[in-house]
PDB file of C-alpha atoms in Angstrom:
ATOM      1  CA  MET A   1     -10.545 -32.326 -35.060  1.00 50.00           C
ATOM      2  CA  GLY A   2      -8.976 -32.667 -31.114  1.00 58.00           C
ATOM      3  CA  PHE A   3      -7.326 -30.390 -29.334  1.00 62.00           C
ATOM      4  CA  SER A   4      -3.278 -30.779 -29.202  1.00 74.00           C
ATOM      5  CA  TRP A   5      -0.492 -29.537 -26.779  1.00 77.00           C
ATOM      6  CA  LYS A   6       2.307 -30.421 -29.263  1.00 79.00           C
ATOM      7  CA  THR A   7       0.782 -29.001 -31.973  1.00 81.00           C
ATOM      8  CA  TYR A   8      -0.331 -26.129 -29.731  1.00 78.00           C
ATOM      9  CA  LEU A   9       2.625 -26.182 -28.051  1.00 80.00           C
ATOM     10  CA  LYS A  10       5.237 -26.431 -32.031  1.00 81.00           C
ATOM     11  CA  ARG A  11       2.978 -22.830 -33.458  1.00 83.00           C
ATOM     12  CA  TYR A  12       3.932 -21.113 -30.215  1.00 83.00           C
ATOM     13  CA  TRP A  13       6.790 -22.087 -29.462  1.00 84.00           C
ATOM     14  CA  THR A  14       8.569 -18.555 -29.369  1.00 87.00           C
ATOM     15  CA  LEU A  15       5.468 -17.186 -27.044  1.00 86.00           C
ATOM     16  CA  TYR A  16       6.741 -19.564 -24.749  1.00 85.00           C
ATOM     17  CA  LEU A  17      10.583 -19.213 -24.884  1.00 87.00           C
ATOM     18  CA  LEU A  18       9.582 -15.584 -24.018  1.00 89.00           C
ATOM     19  CA  LEU A  19       7.155 -16.923 -20.968  1.00 89.00           C
ATOM     20  CA  LEU A  20      10.687 -18.813 -19.774  1.00 90.00           C
ATOM     21  CA  LEU A  21      13.031 -15.641 -17.723  1.00 91.00           C
ATOM     22  CA  PRO A  22       9.886 -14.824 -16.146  1.00 92.00           C
ATOM     23  CA  VAL A  23       8.468 -17.922 -15.047  1.00 93.00           C
ATOM     24  CA  ALA A  24      11.543 -18.924 -14.115  1.00 93.00           C
ATOM     25  CA  PHE A  25      11.986 -15.518 -12.147  1.00 94.00           C
ATOM     26  CA  PHE A  26       9.205 -16.424  -9.930  1.00 92.00           C
ATOM     27  CA  LEU A  27      10.068 -19.792  -9.362  1.00 92.00           C
ATOM     28  CA  ILE A  28      13.344 -18.938  -7.930  1.00 92.00           C
ATOM     29  CA  PHE A  29      12.343 -15.617  -6.147  1.00 91.00           C
ATOM     30  CA  ARG A  30       9.019 -16.301  -5.391  1.00 86.00           C
ATOM     31  CA  TYR A  31       8.108 -20.183  -4.401  1.00 88.00           C
ATOM     32  CA  TYR A  32      11.330 -21.620  -3.773  1.00 87.00           C
ATOM     33  CA  PRO A  33      11.657 -18.513  -0.577  1.00 84.00           C
ATOM     34  CA  MET A  34       8.665 -19.587   0.592  1.00 84.00           C
ATOM     35  CA  ALA A  35       9.739 -22.446   2.116  1.00 83.00           C
ATOM     36  CA  TYR A  36      11.635 -20.857   4.635  1.00 84.00           C
ATOM     37  CA  VAL A  37       8.404 -20.053   5.690  1.00 88.00           C
ATOM     38  CA  LEU A  38       8.640 -23.268   7.848  1.00 87.00           C
ATOM     39  CA  LEU A  39      11.504 -20.906  10.110  1.00 87.00           C
ATOM     40  CA  GLY A  40       8.680 -19.351  11.993  1.00 89.00           C
ATOM     41  CA  PHE A  41       7.489 -22.616  13.360  1.00 90.00           C
ATOM     42  CA  LYS A  42      11.710 -23.870  13.910  1.00 89.00           C
ATOM     43  CA  LYS A  43      14.162 -23.214  16.023  1.00 88.00           C
ATOM     44  CA  ASN A  44      16.797 -20.032  14.829  1.00 85.00           C
ATOM     45  CA  ASN A  45      19.435 -21.769  12.024  1.00 83.00           C
ATOM     46  CA  ILE A  46      19.779 -20.439   8.499  1.00 79.00           C
ATOM     47  CA  LEU A  47      22.603 -22.979   8.088  1.00 80.00           C
ATOM     48  CA  ILE A  48      20.587 -25.488   7.513  1.00 83.00           C
ATOM     49  CA  PRO A  49      17.885 -26.155   5.263  1.00 81.00           C
ATOM     50  CA  PRO A  50      14.799 -25.646   7.496  1.00 80.00           C
ATOM     51  CA  TRP A  51      13.262 -28.508   6.606  1.00 81.00           C
ATOM     52  CA  GLN A  52      15.989 -30.371   8.338  1.00 84.00           C
ATOM     53  CA  VAL A  53      16.130 -27.519  11.720  1.00 84.00           C
ATOM     54  CA  GLU A  54      14.493 -29.513  14.803  1.00 88.00           C
ATOM     55  CA  TRP A  55      11.124 -27.576  15.600  1.00 89.00           C
ATOM     56  CA  ALA A  56      10.770 -24.764  17.893  1.00 88.00           C
ATOM     57  CA  LYS A  57       9.616 -24.894  21.681  1.00 89.00           C
ATOM     58  CA  ASN A  58       5.640 -24.847  21.893  1.00 88.00           C
ATOM     59  CA  ASN A  59       4.756 -27.410  18.926  1.00 86.00           C
ATOM     60  CA  GLY A  60       6.633 -24.847  16.791  1.00 88.00           C
ATOM     61  CA  PHE A  61       4.581 -21.317  17.652  1.00 92.00           C
ATOM     62  CA  GLN A  62       7.897 -20.288  19.980  1.00 92.00           C
ATOM     63  CA  TRP A  63       8.039 -17.747  18.048  1.00 92.00           C
ATOM     64  CA  PHE A  64       4.758 -16.254  17.577  1.00 94.00           C
ATOM     65  CA  ILE A  65       4.783 -16.261  21.772  1.00 94.00           C
ATOM     66  CA  ARG A  66       7.389 -14.703  21.879  1.00 93.00           C
ATOM     67  CA  ALA A  67       6.544 -11.795  19.009  1.00 93.00           C
ATOM     68  CA  PHE A  68       2.756 -11.308  20.811  1.00 94.00           C
ATOM     69  CA  SER A  69       4.873 -11.055  24.566  1.00 94.00           C
ATOM     70  CA  ASP A  70       6.774  -8.054  23.312  1.00 93.00           C
ATOM     71  CA  LYS A  71       5.681  -4.884  24.237  1.00 94.00           C
ATOM     72  CA  SER A  72       7.663  -3.473  21.535  1.00 94.00           C
ATOM     73  CA  PHE A  73       5.991  -5.944  19.083  1.00 95.00           C
ATOM     74  CA  ILE A  74       2.445  -4.976  20.601  1.00 95.00           C
ATOM     75  CA  ASN A  75       3.193  -1.233  19.557  1.00 95.00           C
ATOM     76  CA  ALA A  76       3.952  -1.485  16.374  1.00 95.00           C
ATOM     77  CA  LEU A  77       1.219  -3.965  16.109  1.00 94.00           C
ATOM     78  CA  LYS A  78      -0.453  -1.042  16.880  1.00 95.00           C
ATOM     79  CA  ASN A  79       1.293   1.503  14.812  1.00 95.00           C
ATOM     80  CA  THR A  80       0.628   0.025  11.683  1.00 95.00           C
ATOM     81  CA  ILE A  81      -2.571  -0.636  12.156  1.00 94.00           C
ATOM     82  CA  PHE A  82      -3.539   3.067  12.979  1.00 95.00           C
ATOM     83  CA  LEU A  83      -1.204   4.846  10.192  1.00 94.00           C
ATOM     84  CA  ASN A  84      -2.908   2.207   7.917  1.00 93.00           C
ATOM     85  CA  LEU A  85      -6.224   3.170   8.914  1.00 93.00           C
ATOM     86  CA  LEU A  86      -5.281   6.966   8.451  1.00 93.00           C
ATOM     87  CA  ASP A  87      -4.530   6.468   4.891  1.00 93.00           C
ATOM     88  CA  LEU A  88      -7.045   4.709   4.223  1.00 91.00           C
ATOM     89  CA  PHE A  89     -10.093   6.684   5.204  1.00 92.00           C
ATOM     90  CA  ILE A  90      -7.549  10.816   4.714  1.00 92.00           C
ATOM     91  CA  GLY A  91      -5.787   9.369   1.722  1.00 90.00           C
ATOM     92  CA  MET A  92      -7.946   7.203  -0.659  1.00 90.00           C
ATOM     93  CA  PRO A  93     -10.536  10.258  -0.839  1.00 93.00           C
ATOM     94  CA  MET A  94      -8.106  12.561  -2.210  1.00 94.00           C
ATOM     95  CA  PRO A  95      -7.590  10.659  -5.431  1.00 94.00           C
ATOM     96  CA  ILE A  96     -11.022  10.009  -6.259  1.00 93.00           C
ATOM     97  CA  ILE A  97     -11.627  14.324  -5.550  1.00 93.00           C
ATOM     98  CA  MET A  98      -8.653  15.240  -7.393  1.00 93.00           C
ATOM     99  CA  ALA A  99      -9.833  12.866 -10.969  1.00 92.00           C
ATOM    100  CA  LEU A 100     -13.413  14.788 -10.299  1.00 91.00           C
ATOM    101  CA  LEU A 101     -11.354  17.744 -10.359  1.00 90.00           C
ATOM    102  CA  LEU A 102      -9.438  17.425 -13.387  1.00 90.00           C
ATOM    103  CA  ASN A 103     -12.522  15.782 -14.975  1.00 87.00           C
ATOM    104  CA  GLU A 104     -14.027  19.220 -14.776  1.00 84.00           C
ATOM    105  CA  LEU A 105     -11.507  21.093 -16.423  1.00 82.00           C
ATOM    106  CA  ALA A 106     -12.049  22.545 -19.486  1.00 79.00           C
ATOM    107  CA  PHE A 107      -8.751  22.843 -21.217  1.00 83.00           C
ATOM    108  CA  PRO A 108      -7.103  20.460 -22.335  1.00 82.00           C
ATOM    109  CA  LYS A 109      -3.395  21.471 -21.990  1.00 85.00           C
ATOM    110  CA  TYR A 110      -3.931  23.095 -18.680  1.00 86.00           C
ATOM    111  CA  LYS A 111      -5.316  19.491 -17.564  1.00 85.00           C
ATOM    112  CA  ARG A 112      -1.950  17.619 -19.190  1.00 87.00           C
ATOM    113  CA  ILE A 113       0.912  20.427 -17.443  1.00 89.00           C
ATOM    114  CA  THR A 114      -1.652  19.513 -13.909  1.00 88.00           C
ATOM    115  CA  GLN A 115      -1.683  16.107 -14.371  1.00 88.00           C
ATOM    116  CA  THR A 116       2.007  16.045 -14.789  1.00 89.00           C
ATOM    117  CA  VAL A 117       2.780  17.867 -11.907  1.00 90.00           C
ATOM    118  CA  LEU A 118       0.804  15.700  -9.776  1.00 90.00           C
ATOM    119  CA  TYR A 119       2.274  12.188 -11.265  1.00 91.00           C
ATOM    120  CA  LEU A 120       6.000  13.819 -10.523  1.00 92.00           C
ATOM    121  CA  PRO A 121       6.605  13.253  -6.569  1.00 93.00           C
ATOM    122  CA  HIS A 122       5.613   9.701  -7.368  1.00 93.00           C
ATOM    123  CA  PHE A 123       9.038   9.020  -8.798  1.00 93.00           C
ATOM    124  CA  LEU A 124      10.835  10.553  -5.817  1.00 93.00           C
ATOM    125  CA  SER A 125      12.307   8.217  -3.011  1.00 94.00           C
ATOM    126  CA  TRP A 126      11.649   8.214   0.354  1.00 95.00           C
ATOM    127  CA  VAL A 127      15.697   9.073   1.137  1.00 94.00           C
ATOM    128  CA  ILE A 128      14.697  11.689  -1.472  1.00 95.00           C
ATOM    129  CA  ILE A 129      11.126  13.011   0.188  1.00 95.00           C
ATOM    130  CA  SER A 130      12.751  12.672   4.316  1.00 94.00           C
ATOM    131  CA  SER A 131      16.085  14.727   2.855  1.00 94.00           C
ATOM    132  CA  ILE A 132      13.056  17.657   1.908  1.00 94.00           C
ATOM    133  CA  THR A 133      11.169  17.028   4.478  1.00 94.00           C
ATOM    134  CA  LEU A 134      13.377  17.998   7.197  1.00 92.00           C
ATOM    135  CA  ARG A 135      14.468  21.231   5.215  1.00 93.00           C
ATOM    136  CA  LEU A 136      10.754  22.314   5.261  1.00 93.00           C
ATOM    137  CA  PHE A 137       9.438  20.700   8.325  1.00 92.00           C
ATOM    138  CA  GLY A 138      12.398  21.207  10.873  1.00 89.00           C
ATOM    139  CA  THR A 139      11.216  22.577  14.488  1.00 85.00           C
ATOM    140  CA  HIS A 140      14.323  24.682  14.775  1.00 85.00           C
ATOM    141  CA  ASP A 141      15.759  25.905  10.969  1.00 86.00           C
ATOM    142  CA  GLY A 142      13.146  24.582   8.803  1.00 89.00           C
ATOM    143  CA  ILE A 143      12.359  27.020   6.156  1.00 93.00           C
ATOM    144  CA  ILE A 144       7.964  27.189   6.704  1.00 93.00           C
ATOM    145  CA  ASN A 145       8.818  27.938  10.599  1.00 91.00           C
ATOM    146  CA  LYS A 146      11.123  30.671   9.993  1.00 91.00           C
ATOM    147  CA  LEU A 147       9.151  31.317   7.302  1.00 91.00           C
ATOM    148  CA  LEU A 148       6.240  31.971  10.175  1.00 89.00           C
ATOM    149  CA  GLY A 149       8.832  33.056  13.068  1.00 89.00           C
ATOM    150  CA  THR A 150       7.925  29.659  14.967  1.00 88.00           C
ATOM    151  CA  GLU A 151       9.237  26.750  16.219  1.00 89.00           C
ATOM    152  CA  PHE A 152       5.942  24.449  15.363  1.00 92.00           C
ATOM    153  CA  PRO A 153       7.409  20.670  15.540  1.00 91.00           C
ATOM    154  CA  PHE A 154       5.883  19.096  12.720  1.00 92.00           C
ATOM    155  CA  ILE A 155       8.058  16.133  12.971  1.00 91.00           C
ATOM    156  CA  SER A 156       9.288  16.289  16.811  1.00 90.00           C
ATOM    157  CA  THR A 157       6.324  15.412  18.430  1.00 93.00           C
ATOM    158  CA  GLU A 158       4.027  11.850  17.684  1.00 93.00           C
ATOM    159  CA  GLY A 159       1.001  13.716  17.537  1.00 92.00           C
ATOM    160  CA  THR A 160       2.151  16.454  14.509  1.00 94.00           C
ATOM    161  CA  TRP A 161       4.566  13.238  12.954  1.00 95.00           C
ATOM    162  CA  ARG A 162       1.068  11.493  12.090  1.00 95.00           C
ATOM    163  CA  GLY A 163       0.236  14.036  10.509  1.00 94.00           C
ATOM    164  CA  THR A 164       3.430  15.499   8.311  1.00 95.00           C
ATOM    165  CA  TYR A 165       3.469  11.289   7.819  1.00 95.00           C
ATOM    166  CA  ILE A 166      -0.189  11.206   5.574  1.00 95.00           C
ATOM    167  CA  PHE A 167       0.069  14.317   4.667  1.00 95.00           C
ATOM    168  CA  LEU A 168       3.417  13.333   2.697  1.00 95.00           C
ATOM    169  CA  GLY A 169       1.808   9.861   1.756  1.00 94.00           C
ATOM    170  CA  ILE A 170      -0.785  11.853   0.525  1.00 94.00           C
ATOM    171  CA  TRP A 171       1.524  14.266  -1.771  1.00 94.00           C
ATOM    172  CA  LYS A 172       4.032  11.296  -3.275  1.00 94.00           C
ATOM    173  CA  GLU A 173       1.119   9.297  -4.311  1.00 92.00           C
ATOM    174  CA  CYS A 174      -2.781  11.191  -4.898  1.00 92.00           C
ATOM    175  CA  GLY A 175      -1.339  12.340  -8.733  1.00 90.00           C
ATOM    176  CA  TRP A 176       0.220   8.300  -9.443  1.00 90.00           C
ATOM    177  CA  ASN A 177      -3.396   6.552  -7.709  1.00 89.00           C
ATOM    178  CA  THR A 178      -5.382   9.340  -9.510  1.00 92.00           C
ATOM    179  CA  ILE A 179      -4.526   7.759 -13.223  1.00 91.00           C
ATOM    180  CA  ILE A 180      -6.503   4.655 -12.397  1.00 91.00           C
ATOM    181  CA  TYR A 181     -10.103   6.888 -11.310  1.00 92.00           C
ATOM    182  CA  LEU A 182      -9.732   8.938 -14.328  1.00 91.00           C
ATOM    183  CA  ALA A 183      -9.230   5.980 -16.681  1.00 90.00           C
ATOM    184  CA  ALA A 184     -12.451   4.910 -15.221  1.00 90.00           C
ATOM    185  CA  LEU A 185     -13.977   8.237 -16.039  1.00 91.00           C
ATOM    186  CA  THR A 186     -13.529   7.664 -19.613  1.00 88.00           C
ATOM    187  CA  GLY A 187     -15.947   4.798 -19.446  1.00 88.00           C
ATOM    188  CA  ILE A 188     -19.066   6.368 -18.661  1.00 90.00           C
ATOM    189  CA  ASN A 189     -21.256   7.377 -21.166  1.00 90.00           C
ATOM    190  CA  PRO A 190     -21.653  10.977 -22.341  1.00 88.00           C
ATOM    191  CA  GLU A 191     -24.907  10.432 -22.776  1.00 91.00           C
ATOM    192  CA  LEU A 192     -25.529  10.636 -19.208  1.00 90.00           C
ATOM    193  CA  TYR A 193     -24.529  13.535 -18.524  1.00 88.00           C
ATOM    194  CA  GLU A 194     -26.363  15.174 -21.440  1.00 89.00           C
ATOM    195  CA  ALA A 195     -29.158  13.177 -20.406  1.00 92.00           C
ATOM    196  CA  ALA A 196     -28.477  15.282 -16.462  1.00 90.00           C
ATOM    197  CA  GLU A 197     -27.910  18.543 -18.278  1.00 89.00           C
ATOM    198  CA  VAL A 198     -31.335  18.333 -20.123  1.00 89.00           C
ATOM    199  CA  ASP A 199     -33.238  17.389 -16.269  1.00 88.00           C
ATOM    200  CA  GLY A 200     -31.724  20.664 -15.500  1.00 89.00           C
ATOM    201  CA  ALA A 201     -29.001  19.038 -13.218  1.00 88.00           C
ATOM    202  CA  THR A 202     -26.167  21.268 -11.881  1.00 89.00           C
ATOM    203  CA  ARG A 203     -22.771  19.656 -12.127  1.00 87.00           C
ATOM    204  CA  LEU A 204     -22.584  18.946  -8.622  1.00 89.00           C
ATOM    205  CA  GLN A 205     -25.620  17.026  -9.021  1.00 91.00           C
ATOM    206  CA  LYS A 206     -23.855  15.799 -12.263  1.00 90.00           C
ATOM    207  CA  ILE A 207     -20.711  14.182  -9.806  1.00 89.00           C
ATOM    208  CA  TRP A 208     -23.788  12.656  -7.248  1.00 91.00           C
ATOM    209  CA  HIS A 209     -25.995  10.871  -9.667  1.00 90.00           C
ATOM    210  CA  VAL A 210     -23.786  10.155 -12.495  1.00 92.00           C
ATOM    211  CA  THR A 211     -20.186  10.168 -11.984  1.00 91.00           C
ATOM    212  CA  LEU A 212     -19.558   8.632  -9.020  1.00 91.00           C
ATOM    213  CA  PRO A 213     -21.945   5.711  -9.542  1.00 90.00           C
ATOM    214  CA  GLY A 214     -19.798   5.570 -12.786  1.00 90.00           C
ATOM    215  CA  ILE A 215     -16.655   4.737 -10.978  1.00 90.00           C
ATOM    216  CA  ARG A 216     -18.603   2.722  -8.009  1.00 89.00           C
ATOM    217  CA  SER A 217     -16.624  -0.467  -9.099  1.00 86.00           C
ATOM    218  CA  THR A 218     -13.200   0.967  -8.995  1.00 88.00           C
ATOM    219  CA  ILE A 219     -13.638   2.432  -5.766  1.00 89.00           C
ATOM    220  CA  ILE A 220     -14.905  -0.576  -4.422  1.00 87.00           C
ATOM    221  CA  VAL A 221     -11.771  -3.205  -6.151  1.00 85.00           C
ATOM    222  CA  LEU A 222      -9.317  -0.778  -4.674  1.00 87.00           C
ATOM    223  CA  LEU A 223     -10.788  -0.162  -1.129  1.00 86.00           C
ATOM    224  CA  ILE A 224     -11.258  -3.830  -1.428  1.00 85.00           C
ATOM    225  CA  MET A 225      -7.242  -3.916  -1.564  1.00 84.00           C
ATOM    226  CA  ASN A 226      -6.732  -1.385   0.531  1.00 86.00           C
ATOM    227  CA  LEU A 227      -8.647  -3.574   2.834  1.00 84.00           C
ATOM    228  CA  GLY A 228      -6.196  -6.731   2.380  1.00 82.00           C
ATOM    229  CA  HIS A 229      -3.301  -4.155   3.278  1.00 84.00           C
ATOM    230  CA  ILE A 230      -4.357  -3.328   6.606  1.00 84.00           C
ATOM    231  CA  LEU A 231      -1.893  -5.119   8.393  1.00 85.00           C
ATOM    232  CA  GLY A 232       0.958  -4.318   5.970  1.00 83.00           C
ATOM    233  CA  SER A 233       3.122  -2.308   6.249  1.00 79.00           C
ATOM    234  CA  GLU A 234       5.963  -0.683   3.517  1.00 86.00           C
ATOM    235  CA  PHE A 235       9.570   0.207   5.077  1.00 91.00           C
ATOM    236  CA  ASP A 236      11.194   2.872   3.681  1.00 93.00           C
ATOM    237  CA  ARG A 237       8.248   5.723   4.484  1.00 94.00           C
ATOM    238  CA  PRO A 238       8.067   5.140   8.130  1.00 94.00           C
ATOM    239  CA  PHE A 239      11.829   4.189   8.361  1.00 94.00           C
ATOM    240  CA  THR A 240      13.000   7.455   6.187  1.00 94.00           C
ATOM    241  CA  LEU A 241      10.670   9.857   7.784  1.00 94.00           C
ATOM    242  CA  SER A 242      11.815   8.441  11.959  1.00 92.00           C
ATOM    243  CA  ASN A 243      13.580  10.131  14.329  1.00 90.00           C
ATOM    244  CA  LYS A 244      14.288   9.405  18.360  1.00 90.00           C
ATOM    245  CA  LEU A 245      11.397  11.607  19.494  1.00 91.00           C
ATOM    246  CA  VAL A 246       8.946   9.881  17.685  1.00 93.00           C
ATOM    247  CA  GLN A 247       9.917   6.447  17.904  1.00 90.00           C
ATOM    248  CA  GLY A 248       6.880   5.507  19.817  1.00 91.00           C
ATOM    249  CA  ALA A 249       4.197   6.425  17.057  1.00 93.00           C
ATOM    250  CA  SER A 250       6.681   5.293  13.783  1.00 93.00           C
ATOM    251  CA  LYS A 251       7.954   2.051  14.439  1.00 94.00           C
ATOM    252  CA  THR A 252       5.612  -0.216  12.351  1.00 94.00           C
ATOM    253  CA  ILE A 253       5.989  -4.109  12.013  1.00 94.00           C
ATOM    254  CA  SER A 254       8.352  -3.807   9.392  1.00 93.00           C
ATOM    255  CA  ILE A 255      10.700  -1.808  11.442  1.00 94.00           C
ATOM    256  CA  PHE A 256      10.342  -4.414  13.941  1.00 94.00           C
ATOM    257  CA  VAL A 257      11.292  -7.569  11.649  1.00 93.00           C
ATOM    258  CA  TYR A 258      13.802  -5.349  10.295  1.00 93.00           C
ATOM    259  CA  GLU A 259      15.481  -4.710  13.303  1.00 93.00           C
ATOM    260  CA  ARG A 260      14.811  -8.143  15.390  1.00 91.00           C
ATOM    261  CA  GLY A 261      15.343 -10.098  11.382  1.00 89.00           C
ATOM    262  CA  ILE A 262      18.523  -8.218  10.385  1.00 87.00           C
ATOM    263  CA  GLN A 263      19.716  -6.323  13.020  1.00 91.00           C
ATOM    264  CA  GLY A 264      19.425  -8.961  15.688  1.00 91.00           C
ATOM    265  CA  GLN A 265      19.781 -11.959  13.442  1.00 89.00           C
ATOM    266  CA  GLN A 266      16.414 -13.564  14.937  1.00 91.00           C
ATOM    267  CA  TYR A 267      15.263 -14.778  11.219  1.00 90.00           C
ATOM    268  CA  SER A 268      12.365 -17.157  13.059  1.00 91.00           C
ATOM    269  CA  LEU A 269      11.083 -14.649  15.052  1.00 92.00           C
ATOM    270  CA  SER A 270      11.120 -12.581  12.078  1.00 92.00           C
ATOM    271  CA  THR A 271       9.649 -15.182   9.911  1.00 91.00           C
ATOM    272  CA  ALA A 272       6.612 -15.671  12.199  1.00 93.00           C
ATOM    273  CA  VAL A 273       5.837 -11.887  12.573  1.00 93.00           C
ATOM    274  CA  GLY A 274       5.487 -11.496   9.015  1.00 91.00           C
ATOM    275  CA  LEU A 275       3.856 -14.704   8.313  1.00 91.00           C
ATOM    276  CA  PHE A 276       1.234 -13.306  10.625  1.00 93.00           C
ATOM    277  CA  GLN A 277       0.960 -10.681   8.849  1.00 91.00           C
ATOM    278  CA  SER A 278       0.728 -11.978   5.546  1.00 89.00           C
ATOM    279  CA  VAL A 279      -2.046 -14.255   6.935  1.00 90.00           C
ATOM    280  CA  VAL A 280      -4.149 -11.635   8.528  1.00 90.00           C
ATOM    281  CA  CYS A 281      -3.688  -9.838   5.154  1.00 88.00           C
ATOM    282  CA  VAL A 282      -5.208 -12.421   3.306  1.00 88.00           C
ATOM    283  CA  ILE A 283      -8.073 -12.658   6.004  1.00 90.00           C
ATOM    284  CA  PHE A 284      -9.169  -9.740   5.196  1.00 87.00           C
ATOM    285  CA  LEU A 285      -8.936  -9.458   1.529  1.00 85.00           C
ATOM    286  CA  LEU A 286     -11.668 -12.521   1.406  1.00 87.00           C
ATOM    287  CA  LEU A 287     -13.599 -10.822   4.002  1.00 86.00           C
ATOM    288  CA  SER A 288     -13.666  -7.694   2.203  1.00 84.00           C
ATOM    289  CA  ASN A 289     -14.417  -9.067  -0.955  1.00 82.00           C
ATOM    290  CA  SER A 290     -17.238 -11.626   0.468  1.00 85.00           C
ATOM    291  CA  LEU A 291     -18.862  -8.086   1.665  1.00 80.00           C
ATOM    292  CA  ALA A 292     -18.805  -6.038  -1.558  1.00 77.00           C
ATOM    293  CA  LYS A 293     -20.502  -9.256  -2.760  1.00 79.00           C
ATOM    294  CA  ARG A 294     -22.749  -9.280  -0.721  1.00 77.00           C
ATOM    295  CA  PHE A 295     -23.633  -5.861  -1.450  1.00 67.00           C
ATOM    296  CA  GLY A 296     -24.239  -6.314  -4.854  1.00 70.00           C
ATOM    297  CA  GLU A 297     -20.600  -5.407  -6.379  1.00 69.00           C
ATOM    298  CA  ARG A 298     -18.765  -6.839  -8.800  1.00 70.00           C
ATOM    299  CA  GLY A 299     -15.691  -7.347  -6.374  1.00 67.00           C
ATOM    300  CA  VAL A 300     -11.726  -8.565  -6.679  1.00 65.00           C
ATOM    301  CA  TRP A 301     -12.674 -11.999  -8.081  1.00 69.00           C
TER     302      TRP A 301
END
């Protein structure tokens, strides 16, 4: 008996009905706005559909040229890459270490309590965290400086601000990202640990030779995803933690787009910058996935 779409739809019509709403959501709020990517190549006019707007100068690349001629954008580009690299090399290993430590805890109740405490910061908004940061790390009236009797500039110089920025990012997301690695740890065959113990392996040796190889594929996949985000920039975190003293280090591409696109109403310029950002992120994602496969790893797809 051949396959019939009509019979299949008639049998599972309720499932397709439930699927209709999310599909409509993606079509309206994800795919339809993609048409406005054309603004990056058109004159700055949002009053009419982008396909009716005249092409920008320099064969449509006027806004790309203007962006790369803007010192503010170049600085934002450098800051975005630098902060993301710090997040990658400092922030990514922390959930792995935390998952390994939690996996070694012998008391289940204490383990659950510790996990809950680690997960909680993930649910705080950056607006709340920035307020807490000002109270804790303020140079003159911060709680930590008052306790230490010093005026250490945690958030008032560019170098120390970067350190505080990375620390807060790790504190907020480390516990939540640990969930992925803990789930991967459950897939390791317990017999491997028993065999290693019979061979006289210490706890550290079991972690190095059994645990880490067991979650290597998960680490590679997350590394690929993070490399694909190397030019991406969240808005809330740098915007709420920034201040006038550290704008040279805190202004990222997302803040540049906000200032020029929303505040300055240069929609074509901000669209061009966003398109450049997306294309570079996709290229990094493809390259990192290709390298992972070349070295014998599974990759993302």
